[in-house]
Every structure is written in C-alpha cells, then in structure tokens.
C-alpha cells in the first residue's frame, strides 16, 4: 500500500506505535460480531481527547471517514468501516476518572470495559444498571454508541437513562460537553441524541454515568416449561399482576441445548422454554412477591421452578444466558441475530410467526429474548461458507423484522441499525421521519464523514 | 506445513469463531497491547483470511501469531470453545514452512535439533544441578533400573534460577523412599518448544528417544516438575507408563504418609500454570498439598483455576518478544500482590522464572516458590 | 404583513371556522410575555395541526404551540408571534394498553385526566383482543388483584398541565427520584415539524434503538422544533401501598442530616422533599409549621409492597426521632393524596397569590442540596428542594408594594445562579414578569454546546418560525 501523506500526519499526532496500516490490521478492524465486513484504511489508537480531536480535524480536512469503536462486539455492523477510512480504536482510553458517590456519578473514558466499572462500583455497594450480555467485553463508549440494553433494563431502563453527560468530539475536531453531573441541563438534549447514534454524530471521549445503590436483596428463579406459549403467557400475566421484576428472560430449547454444551448452567434439555425471573430491591415483601410469581407460573403449567440459593447458583443460572449468542455456534458456524421488539403482549403471537418463518426458509432458529421488554433475539443458524445460505438468512431475518414492525414494534431494541438493518428502517419510518434524522445528522456532521453508510438509509 | 494443510487443520475451527469478542478480556496479550492483532479473535480472523486468500503471510502476521502465549485462556472463555491455541500453532508451522518464523524461533529449533535442549548447552551437562547438593556423587540419582523416572526438563536442568526445583524434588523423593532415577545426559527436550517454534515435525525423534529411555529403565511411572513436559507427554507421547505431575505425585506421597510435614506459618497464593491447570486439568492436587502443610493459609488469586492468567512465559514469547512477556508478567505480579499473600507458589519453573525476572527488573519485592521447594522446607528434619 | 383577518380566513379555509379565533379575549388569553398572537388555532387532529403549520410555513408566520399555558412564562419574550397553536382540541386517549404498560394520548389531554382513566377498573384486559393466544383471558389470570396503572410522574401544575406541555418542558416533580424524568418515561412522540410534516418517533416498546432518538430531542425543546401532537408513555402498575411521612425540624442542619441518613439507607422512598418554613406553611397540615417560621420540613413519599412501606415508615420514624424532629406526621389514603395534590398545585397557588413572583428551577449535583438549603434559608421565598434529584423550586416573593421591589430580586437571582454554577449546575427561570426578563439569566449559563444546538435549530426550523427567540441562547 502506498502510504498516504495524512498517515504520516496522524503518526505525528499519536506516535508511530499507535497507528496501524498493515494489510493485516486493516482487515482486523474490518469486522464486528455481525456478518458485515469492510476494510479500514488505517487504525488509530489515541491516548486522549486532544489526540482524537486532532486526528478528526485532520480527517475532516482530508475528507476521510472516521469510525470510532471499542471492543467491536456489536451485532449490526455498526463498527464496520463500510467505506474505508480511519478506525479509531478507543481501547487505550480506558481510565475510570472519578467515582463520585455523594453525587451518584462515575466519570469514565469510553474504553473502560463495562464489567470493570461494575466490579469497581460493587466494592462501594453501587451499580451501573445497564448490563448487556457482553458486559465482560464491551466498552462503555460502545454501550453509549449502541444504547445497549441488557436483562435488567426491564426495571432500570437502557443506557440512555444512565448517561448524564458526555464530552464529544465533532467531525471537525471541535470538542464540547453535553449535559454534566446534573440531571437537568438547559437546551436540547444532545446527550440523548448521541446515545444510540452508533458513532455517526460524534466521538464521545468522556462520559458521566449515573450510578445507583446496589439492591439490598436479589432473588433469581428459573421456571421450566413444556410449552413456549405457556412461558410467554406467564410473562404477560406477571406484568398484568402488577409486578415488574428486574428481569424476565426467556430461552427456547435450541438455545438451551447450545448453552448446556458450553457452560452446564443446569438447564433441562428436554424442556421447551425456560424463564429467568429475577426480583431485586428492598428485601421486604420479596418472598411474597416471589410466591405470587410462582403461583402465576403454576397457573401457566410450569413444570418446575428453581430458586438460586446463593450467589454461585445465581451466577450459574445467568452464565448460560450471557453466553447464549456465543454458544450457538456449537450447532452451526454462523448465526444472524435479530433484535426486533414488540409490545410485550404481542410476544407469543410474534414468536409463533418467527418459528413459522424459520420453517418456511428451512432454517434452524434458536430464540433467546428479553421477554419482559418484548425484545426478541431470534438466532438464525447457518454456515456462511455455503453458497446462497446468507441470502436466505437475510431474507428470513428481514421477514421477521417485518413481522415485528407489523405487530406495532420496531426493528431494533438494543443492537442498533448499523449496516444490517438499513433497508428495514423503511418498515418503521416514513420518508418524512427519515428526513428529520438526516437533519440531525447534518447538524452534527455536515460533511457526512462519521461512520458513513450507517443508521439512516 | 502449507496452506492446503492449514485449511484442513484449522478452517472449520476458525469458522466457528463468531467474533463475539468474549475472549478479549481473557487474553493477557490483548490486555497489554490493546489491539485486535493481539487478541485471540484477531488471530482466528487472520488465519481465516489467510486460508481464504484475502491476505498473504507477512511479518505483521508473524508478529501477531508469535505473540500468543498459548495459555488457552481464550478457549476457556469461549462459548463455542474455539481452539485458538492449536490454530496458532498450525499458523506457526505454516509460517515456518514459508521461512517467515522469527529468527529466535528458528535458532531455538536448530539448537534443540543439535544439542537436544533449549539452551544450546552440552546435553551431558543436564545433570549438573546435582552439584548444588554437595553431599552426593556426580552420578547421583542415576540408575539402570527404577520404578520411577523423574523427567527434569530443560529449564530446571540448565537455568540456575530454577535448579532448586530438581534439587528439592530429588530430596523429597529420597526422603519418601521412592525408587527413582533421572535420565541425565540421556534426557532430551520433550519437543514442546518445537511446536511453539513452528516445527512440530521435529518432535518425533525426541519423543522416540525419551520413550525408549524410559522403557530401558523399566519404569512404571514418569514424574514431571515441568508442566509443559508433562502436558507434552500426556498429549502426544502415547506412553504406556503412568505420567504424574509433581503436585499429583506429592499429593500421593502425602496421602501415603510418606512425607512428615512440619508447621510453616505463612499465607500463600497459588498460581495455576497454564499447561498444568487449564491444559491438563490438574487444579486440586497442588492445593491439597498446600493444605496438608500445617499452619499454611491459602489465599486464592482473583483469577484462579480455569481463569488463571498466564505469567507471560508461555508460547516461546519470552524468547521472541521478551518485552511483551515482561509486561504480562507485570500484570501477574500485580494480581499476586493484590492478594496480600506472603508469597506466590506455583508448580512450574518457567512461571517462577518469568515472574522473578520481571520483579527483579522492576525492583518489586516478590517471593515466588515452587511447590517442591515449599514442601522441602516443610519436611521435618530439613533445614531450609 | 398579513393582516389578522387574512390569517384567520386562510386558517379557516384549512381548519374550518370553529377552529380559529382572533377575538380580543381569546387572543389576550394566549399572550406570551404580554405579546398577543394575531390569531389562535384549535386544530382537532394531528393532520389538522400539520395543515395549519404548512400554512404558517407558506406565509412565514411565527407559531407558538400552546397547551394549558401553565408553563408559558418561561423563556425570552418571543421575537415574533403570529399564531398560537392550541392543543386544546387534541383530546383523545388513543390507546390505553395497560397490559403492555403503555398509554398513547394526544398532546392536549390533561395529565390528571389520563391518570384518572388509568387507575380505573375497566382496563384489566391484558391480552390483545385482536390476537387472542389463549381462548379465554379468564383462564389465564382469574384471580388477578392488580387495580390499575399510573404514569409515574408528579408534574407541577398537575391540575392543568397537558401531556404535550409536560413533554415540551421535560417537566418533573418529586417522584422523579424513583421514576425519572419525562425523558425516561416517554417512549414515543408523533409531532408536526416546522415544515408541516407529521413524523413519528419511538413507539410502544421500552427498548428502541431504530435510528436516532429524536424523541429525546423533542422532550424539553420548549416548542422550538415543532408541535408534539401524540405521546406514548411508559406506565407502572399501581403500587400495593402508598403513604407519606412528614417531619419538621427546628434547624436546617438537622433536617439535612436526616435527609443524608435517608440516602445512606438501603430504603427506596419515591420522593424526598426538603421544604423551607414558608413551603411548610403553604402545604400544611398546619402542625408542620407550628410555631411559624424557622423550621425546615421533610416530606417523604413512599410506595411499594406492603412490607416495604411499613419498614420505611418505621425506619424513617426512628431516624427522625434521632435527629429530634419536632413534628412527625403520617399520612395515608386520602390525606396522603391530598398532600401531594397540593404539592402539584403549589405553582398555581403561588402564581395566584403573587402574580409578580420569580420562580427559579435550580440545577446542581445532587449532594449539593444542603448547600442550596443554606443559601435560600435567609431568602423571602417559598422553597422546595428535591433531595436526591439535584433540583427543586425557589419562588422569590416580590416585597410588597415597594416599587423598587423587583429590582431587589434581580441580584438575588444572580447570586443563586452563581451558587449553582459553582457546583457545576445552572438554573432556569420558569416565571418572571416580562418587564424583568431582559435582565434575568432565564436559561442559566450558556451551554457549552450552544453552537451545535443552533445548528440543530437551523436544520429543523430554518425560517425560525417556532417559538422564535424564546429558547436557550435566543434560539
């Protein structure tokens, strides 16, 4: 590759050790956890906001696309350099700058691993509520970019509900703060816009997060069902009964089998579905709530209910859920994961149609979902090396998203649009809606250099 | 090895990697380097790209592939259990086939071929560690026939820092009345470093020689203080005798009440060597040995057993990229210090050497001992 | 210049005669900072709103959306004001899906109205009727006990506030401590853009990351980016039990230390409000401010399961005792509801009694509440501080008939602003007489990202037709 002059200029900014331009590195920063692929022109590993700003100002002058990323665990092609450009890997900016317990905030750089913050906070009896399944790997900057969810979002909300402020570098290198340590800031909610914008509006280089006191008590139950409808109806019934648990997670047989082969979480292999139901909060009345839930489960023909007796058992029940996506490639080498979300009451009906779609296309689909949120994650299994399979999978996946949209839901609950769901944006948004999003993009990034080709078709 | 063979060996395996990234935080090299080429996911992706013809072998790829410690932590964290370590070893063989292996790896392979050990020393000097034991003859512990062969391994034989291990082990076995022998100059490298150097085809001659020697003395068991030799024998030697790691053997001697142990007042933490723990599944025996020493308190590392973090000494990285190896060792030292224990105990000369070398360089106070050393100290009637 | 009558007639031609008024009384009632519009439109549907806006776009008429008018005193006086776009006829509750825990209603619906509808018995069905998965819902949950749902908000102006107004102002009250702000509770909006296009963002799901979160942009945009016409909100099941604990302390420090203890505990009250003595006197019960003057009160709202509320009452009671609370009152049932009703109505009460008062919404990091309390202690103000939320309301009372009175308040506002800024916060002035506005920091310190905010306004409302000049930085 002929070295472009701007590469040397970047080298001057970040130092020769922190720019990668080999063919190998350009390929290695061309993927994420989705099926999309691209190739970067160069990869930069900046050490601070100033370096990010100077690299972006340079890219702006040279009209080079900029793609910011963390651990690259996202599931929609959001960090794939679709049109080449400079990939900014924020892994070196991984300091927890401040834990401010009296004000209930944590100030962090974007490269901090989600679980690292979590473990640090737990020492003081606090938590950062969003808990994406990938929290062990994912970065907080990536969580912000994708507006990540997780099982506990049923009760605590998603990432956007926990980000108070952000330092953002705009496409021309300008650095500014949105929001801060306070909960209400005058002016437009730019922080709210940045969260979930998949790096298309700016590069966040510092963030102020809201932290909460760790719940006093936690109770985790596993409910085993012989019919997936019964499990789905239990979810509706629990909510209707006036109980909002911390989590209401569901897994079907296909997923359980893959998971058991991987982590031996103790899921029964012959069951049709399991629910992981977790209550948290004050200890008072929790036992009664749990009994109420168990009664509802029994009304819906539950086969068996297990309650975790200690942290170890609880961790075991969760280990399977958290590794569900990864484990699925024990069955087939590739998978495409859907992220459609529907009003929770529509879940059983939609699920039936998802399975029918799998049959129609002759594809095996495993299901794992945040049932309480109506957020489905159908995992379509295949082998991308087999000619024609990917096309079939994409068609089936799109059809499933259509089903979700028609049920009054949406095409992505927490994984984002990225590259993979651009076409499906038309299922839920009119041209007028999309025009407004393009205005937002134009206000932030008039030259269209930040993560181009993503989010808005 | 060539690409056709590599495809056969690794293609299905790397295709099972779904790029979820769960291996990233488990990889000590990624933790230090913070870039994709230093991650297991990256190494799988490179392999796949090479097999699919999207990229050719290069110096950059050589650096990535030869920066893997072979510790296997990635596979332990991997839900579909992709065997990245084996993938990497396949890549190394392929790189060596192309003449693209690092010079140090090449030198290592040639040295083992010539002198039968990793240190370019005269193999006849293998038994020289016995000089430390002033009260024994030069050919001590060498017998024509014995029940047990003690396979000392290259590092413990030649590196002064590690020679305390065979000294302790032989003393302990003597005290327990074990009928054992060493092979001295007839012991050859187990072949494990050759796999790491990308020339697995050179292993066979060493394997055949070592097996023959064990047969000649009519041993029923081979005992190892080196986890890598142990793993290498278990995984590829097809030996008809019992193979025991030192912790397993010590555990047995203690159970048989052949080792009277006195009180040692100390809090220790235990580092699971990758080749002993994750690769060979020996987790509890060393802990049982420690618990058998009266007065000793074991405080586990935050990452223990399956999750144990490599010391930095694996995969020949120490030779190819000593700086990287040292930075990984630094992380390990910090983890050890976080426990507040008086010392770290391990069952591997390489782990001790890597950690102690780094600690000395950084002037960090660190006490690190091999399990055999500690047992020796605890033996009644021994002065340490 | 379009004459008033021609505005009326053009609007009438698209909306019908009943939907447009320009009589003096109506126009005066919709004045903003003393500036009357030239006409008021009352469109009856989202599409009608769009028609009206398109007309304004063609004729370059400046529009200010209008709900109940409760929060119109905030912001700079309008640069131009041709049409008040009232949501008074957008009164439909579109979809009450208590099983899904969402409600969708038009912007003109009063908060109070939806809340009452949700708590009723009639919305017990929780399976979608058009898609029955199980033949009979009775089979699914025959012994269902839940009594209904609620919007977990406690906005000021609670008797009059409309959903549209609450969203446009991101307006919140005491229970934001437990349930968050409108930005956490609004799942979707349908609104009319300044170009007159009807757009929909978000929806009926709690999780939604499809495209940009434009809903967030609209929340708190104060009518400067379009007219919000339809809102989908997240609901919660009505709690099993609710109640209030009221305490009064002789000394401010004791009240603050009590509040600190509350936050150190693992208990989860839904509101912790610190009240100065004037607020105590206004909100009552009488005992709270007896003997009058000098006391500080703390009001705790409790909700949850029976056992949790009982424990909170006991624990907080003991904590109050330990801090020598002079008064402890426990409110339940009707008394509890009436107290928080008065609380939500505090703004109106104040505005009726002192039309010239200045209402400040201070913003500060949450731990700074005690410092804020110290700062307002000596002021002649009705003050509530939202402990744990970093905000509150300070109503500065104009000193009697003194003609110099207002002058004296201006430096007070500056001082409060300084105090907030020092902590990293700011303030907004929610109400002040138009004549004083030019001399008041209405939106607090200039936001760091003001330039970007202007670019958003330029993109979305290039002709500056919506609430021109009223928002932050004169946007």
CSV table of C-alpha atoms in Angstrom, one decimal, chain C residues 107-285:
chain,number,residue,atom,x,y,z
C,107,UNK,CA,-51.0,16.3,23.5
C,108,UNK,CA,-53.9,18.3,24.7
C,109,UNK,CA,-55.1,15.7,27.2
C,110,UNK,CA,-54.5,16.8,30.7
C,111,UNK,CA,-52.2,14.7,32.8
C,112,UNK,CA,-54.9,14.4,35.5
C,113,UNK,CA,-57.4,13.1,33.1
C,114,UNK,CA,-55.2,10.2,31.8
C,115,UNK,CA,-54.1,9.4,35.3
C,116,UNK,CA,-57.7,9.1,36.5
C,117,UNK,CA,-58.6,6.9,33.5
C,118,UNK,CA,-55.6,4.6,34.1
C,119,UNK,CA,-56.4,3.9,37.7
C,120,UNK,CA,-59.9,2.8,36.9
C,121,UNK,CA,-61.1,-0.8,36.9
C,122,UNK,CA,-62.1,-1.0,33.3
C,123,UNK,CA,-58.6,-1.7,31.9
C,124,UNK,CA,-58.0,-5.1,33.2
C,125,UNK,CA,-57.7,-6.9,30.0
C,126,UNK,CA,-54.1,-7.7,29.3
C,127,UNK,CA,-54.1,-9.8,26.3
C,128,UNK,CA,-54.5,-8.2,22.9
C,129,UNK,CA,-58.1,-8.9,22.0
C,130,UNK,CA,-57.5,-9.0,18.3
C,131,UNK,CA,-54.9,-11.6,18.7
C,132,UNK,CA,-56.1,-14.0,21.4
C,133,UNK,CA,-53.5,-16.6,22.0
C,134,UNK,CA,-55.4,-18.3,24.8
C,135,UNK,CA,-59.1,-18.7,24.2
C,136,UNK,CA,-60.3,-17.0,27.4
C,137,UNK,CA,-58.4,-14.4,29.4
C,138,UNK,CA,-60.2,-15.5,32.5
C,139,UNK,CA,-58.3,-18.8,32.3
C,140,UNK,CA,-55.0,-17.0,32.3
C,141,UNK,CA,-55.4,-14.9,35.3
C,142,UNK,CA,-58.7,-15.4,37.1
C,143,UNK,CA,-57.6,-14.1,40.5
C,144,UNK,CA,-55.9,-11.1,39.2
C,145,UNK,CA,-55.6,-8.5,42.0
C,146,UNK,CA,-53.9,-5.6,40.3
C,147,UNK,CA,-56.0,-2.4,40.4
C,148,UNK,CA,-54.7,-0.4,37.6
C,149,UNK,CA,-51.8,1.6,36.3
C,150,UNK,CA,-50.4,5.0,36.5
C,151,UNK,CA,-48.0,7.4,34.8
C,152,UNK,CA,-45.1,7.6,37.2
C,153,UNK,CA,-44.9,11.3,37.1
C,154,UNK,CA,-45.7,14.1,39.5
C,155,UNK,CA,-45.5,17.2,37.4
C,156,UNK,CA,-46.0,20.8,38.7
C,157,UNK,CA,-49.2,22.4,37.6
C,158,UNK,CA,-50.7,19.0,38.0
C,159,UNK,CA,-54.3,20.0,37.7
C,160,UNK,CA,-53.9,21.8,34.4
C,161,UNK,CA,-50.7,20.5,32.8
C,162,UNK,CA,-51.2,18.7,29.5
C,163,UNK,CA,-49.1,15.8,28.3
C,164,UNK,CA,-47.8,17.9,25.5
C,165,UNK,CA,-46.7,20.7,27.8
C,166,UNK,CA,-45.0,18.2,30.2
C,167,UNK,CA,-43.1,16.7,27.3
C,168,UNK,CA,-42.2,20.1,25.7
C,169,UNK,CA,-40.8,21.3,29.1
C,170,UNK,CA,-39.4,17.9,30.3
C,171,UNK,CA,-41.3,18.9,33.4
C,172,UNK,CA,-40.8,16.8,36.5
C,173,UNK,CA,-41.8,16.6,40.2
C,174,UNK,CA,-41.0,14.9,43.4
C,175,UNK,CA,-41.2,11.3,42.3
C,176,UNK,CA,-38.6,11.7,39.7
C,177,UNK,CA,-36.3,10.4,42.4
C,178,UNK,CA,-37.6,6.9,41.9
C,179,UNK,CA,-39.1,7.1,38.4
C,180,UNK,CA,-37.0,9.5,36.5
C,181,UNK,CA,-37.8,12.4,34.2
C,182,UNK,CA,-40.2,12.6,31.2
C,183,UNK,CA,-37.1,11.8,29.1
C,184,UNK,CA,-37.0,8.4,30.9
C,185,UNK,CA,-40.7,7.8,30.6
C,186,UNK,CA,-41.7,9.0,27.1
C,187,UNK,CA,-41.4,6.1,24.7
C,188,UNK,CA,-42.5,7.9,21.5
C,189,UNK,CA,-44.0,11.0,20.1
C,190,UNK,CA,-45.8,12.0,16.9
C,191,UNK,CA,-45.2,15.6,16.1
C,192,UNK,CA,-45.6,18.1,13.3
C,193,UNK,CA,-42.3,19.5,12.0
C,194,UNK,CA,-41.8,23.2,11.2
C,195,UNK,CA,-42.2,22.1,7.6
C,196,UNK,CA,-45.7,20.8,8.4
C,197,UNK,CA,-44.7,17.1,8.1
C,198,UNK,CA,-46.2,14.6,10.5
C,199,UNK,CA,-43.4,12.4,11.8
C,200,UNK,CA,-43.4,9.6,14.3
C,201,UNK,CA,-40.5,8.6,16.5
C,202,UNK,CA,-40.2,5.8,19.1
C,203,UNK,CA,-43.2,3.6,19.8
C,204,UNK,CA,-44.8,1.3,22.2
C,205,UNK,CA,-41.7,-0.6,23.2
C,206,UNK,CA,-39.4,0.3,26.2
C,207,UNK,CA,-36.4,-0.6,24.1
C,208,UNK,CA,-36.0,1.1,20.8
C,209,UNK,CA,-32.7,1.9,19.0
C,210,UNK,CA,-34.0,2.1,15.5
C,211,UNK,CA,-32.5,5.3,14.1
C,212,UNK,CA,-31.7,8.5,16.1
C,213,UNK,CA,-33.6,9.1,19.3
C,214,UNK,CA,-35.3,12.2,18.0
C,215,UNK,CA,-37.9,11.7,20.8
C,216,UNK,CA,-35.2,12.9,23.2
C,217,UNK,CA,-34.6,16.0,21.1
C,218,UNK,CA,-38.3,16.9,21.2
C,219,UNK,CA,-38.6,16.4,25.0
C,220,UNK,CA,-37.7,19.7,26.6
C,221,UNK,CA,-37.4,21.5,23.3
C,222,UNK,CA,-40.0,24.1,24.5
C,223,UNK,CA,-41.9,24.3,21.3
C,224,UNK,CA,-38.9,25.4,19.3
C,225,UNK,CA,-38.8,22.4,16.9
C,226,UNK,CA,-42.4,21.6,16.1
C,227,UNK,CA,-45.7,20.7,17.8
C,228,UNK,CA,-45.9,17.5,19.7
C,229,UNK,CA,-49.3,16.0,19.0
C,230,UNK,CA,-49.3,12.5,20.3
C,231,UNK,CA,-47.3,10.9,23.1
C,232,UNK,CA,-46.7,7.3,24.2
C,233,UNK,CA,-45.7,6.9,27.8
C,234,UNK,CA,-44.5,4.1,29.9
C,235,UNK,CA,-46.8,3.0,32.8
C,236,UNK,CA,-46.3,1.2,36.0
C,237,UNK,CA,-48.8,-0.9,37.9
C,238,UNK,CA,-50.3,0.9,40.8
C,239,UNK,CA,-48.3,0.1,43.9
C,240,UNK,CA,-49.8,-2.1,46.6
C,241,UNK,CA,-49.4,0.6,49.2
C,242,UNK,CA,-48.6,4.3,49.3
C,243,UNK,CA,-48.1,6.8,52.1
C,244,UNK,CA,-46.3,9.9,53.3
C,245,UNK,CA,-44.0,10.7,56.2
C,246,UNK,CA,-43.7,14.3,57.2
C,247,UNK,CA,-41.1,15.7,59.5
C,248,UNK,CA,-40.3,19.2,60.8
C,249,UNK,CA,-37.0,20.2,62.3
C,250,UNK,CA,-36.1,23.3,64.3
C,251,UNK,CA,-32.8,23.6,62.5
C,252,UNK,CA,-31.9,23.3,58.8
C,253,UNK,CA,-28.8,21.3,59.6
C,254,UNK,CA,-30.8,18.7,61.5
C,255,UNK,CA,-33.2,18.4,58.5
C,256,UNK,CA,-30.3,17.9,56.1
C,257,UNK,CA,-28.6,15.3,58.3
C,258,UNK,CA,-31.9,13.4,58.5
C,259,UNK,CA,-32.0,13.5,54.7
C,260,UNK,CA,-28.5,12.3,54.5
C,261,UNK,CA,-29.4,9.3,56.6
C,262,UNK,CA,-32.3,8.5,54.4
C,263,UNK,CA,-30.0,8.3,51.4
C,264,UNK,CA,-27.4,6.3,53.2
C,265,UNK,CA,-30.1,3.6,54.0
C,266,UNK,CA,-30.9,0.8,51.5
C,267,UNK,CA,-34.5,2.1,51.5
C,268,UNK,CA,-36.2,3.5,48.4
C,269,UNK,CA,-38.6,6.3,49.1
C,270,UNK,CA,-40.1,7.7,45.9
C,271,UNK,CA,-39.6,11.3,46.9
C,272,UNK,CA,-37.5,13.2,49.5
C,273,UNK,CA,-38.5,16.8,49.6
C,274,UNK,CA,-36.9,19.5,51.7
C,275,UNK,CA,-39.3,22.4,52.5
C,276,UNK,CA,-38.5,25.7,53.9
C,277,UNK,CA,-40.8,27.1,56.5
C,278,UNK,CA,-42.9,29.1,54.0
C,279,UNK,CA,-43.4,26.0,51.9
C,280,UNK,CA,-44.4,24.1,55.1
C,281,UNK,CA,-46.9,26.8,55.9
C,282,UNK,CA,-48.4,26.7,52.4
C,283,UNK,CA,-48.6,22.9,52.1
C,284,UNK,CA,-49.7,22.1,55.6
C,285,UNK,CA,-51.0,20.3,57.5
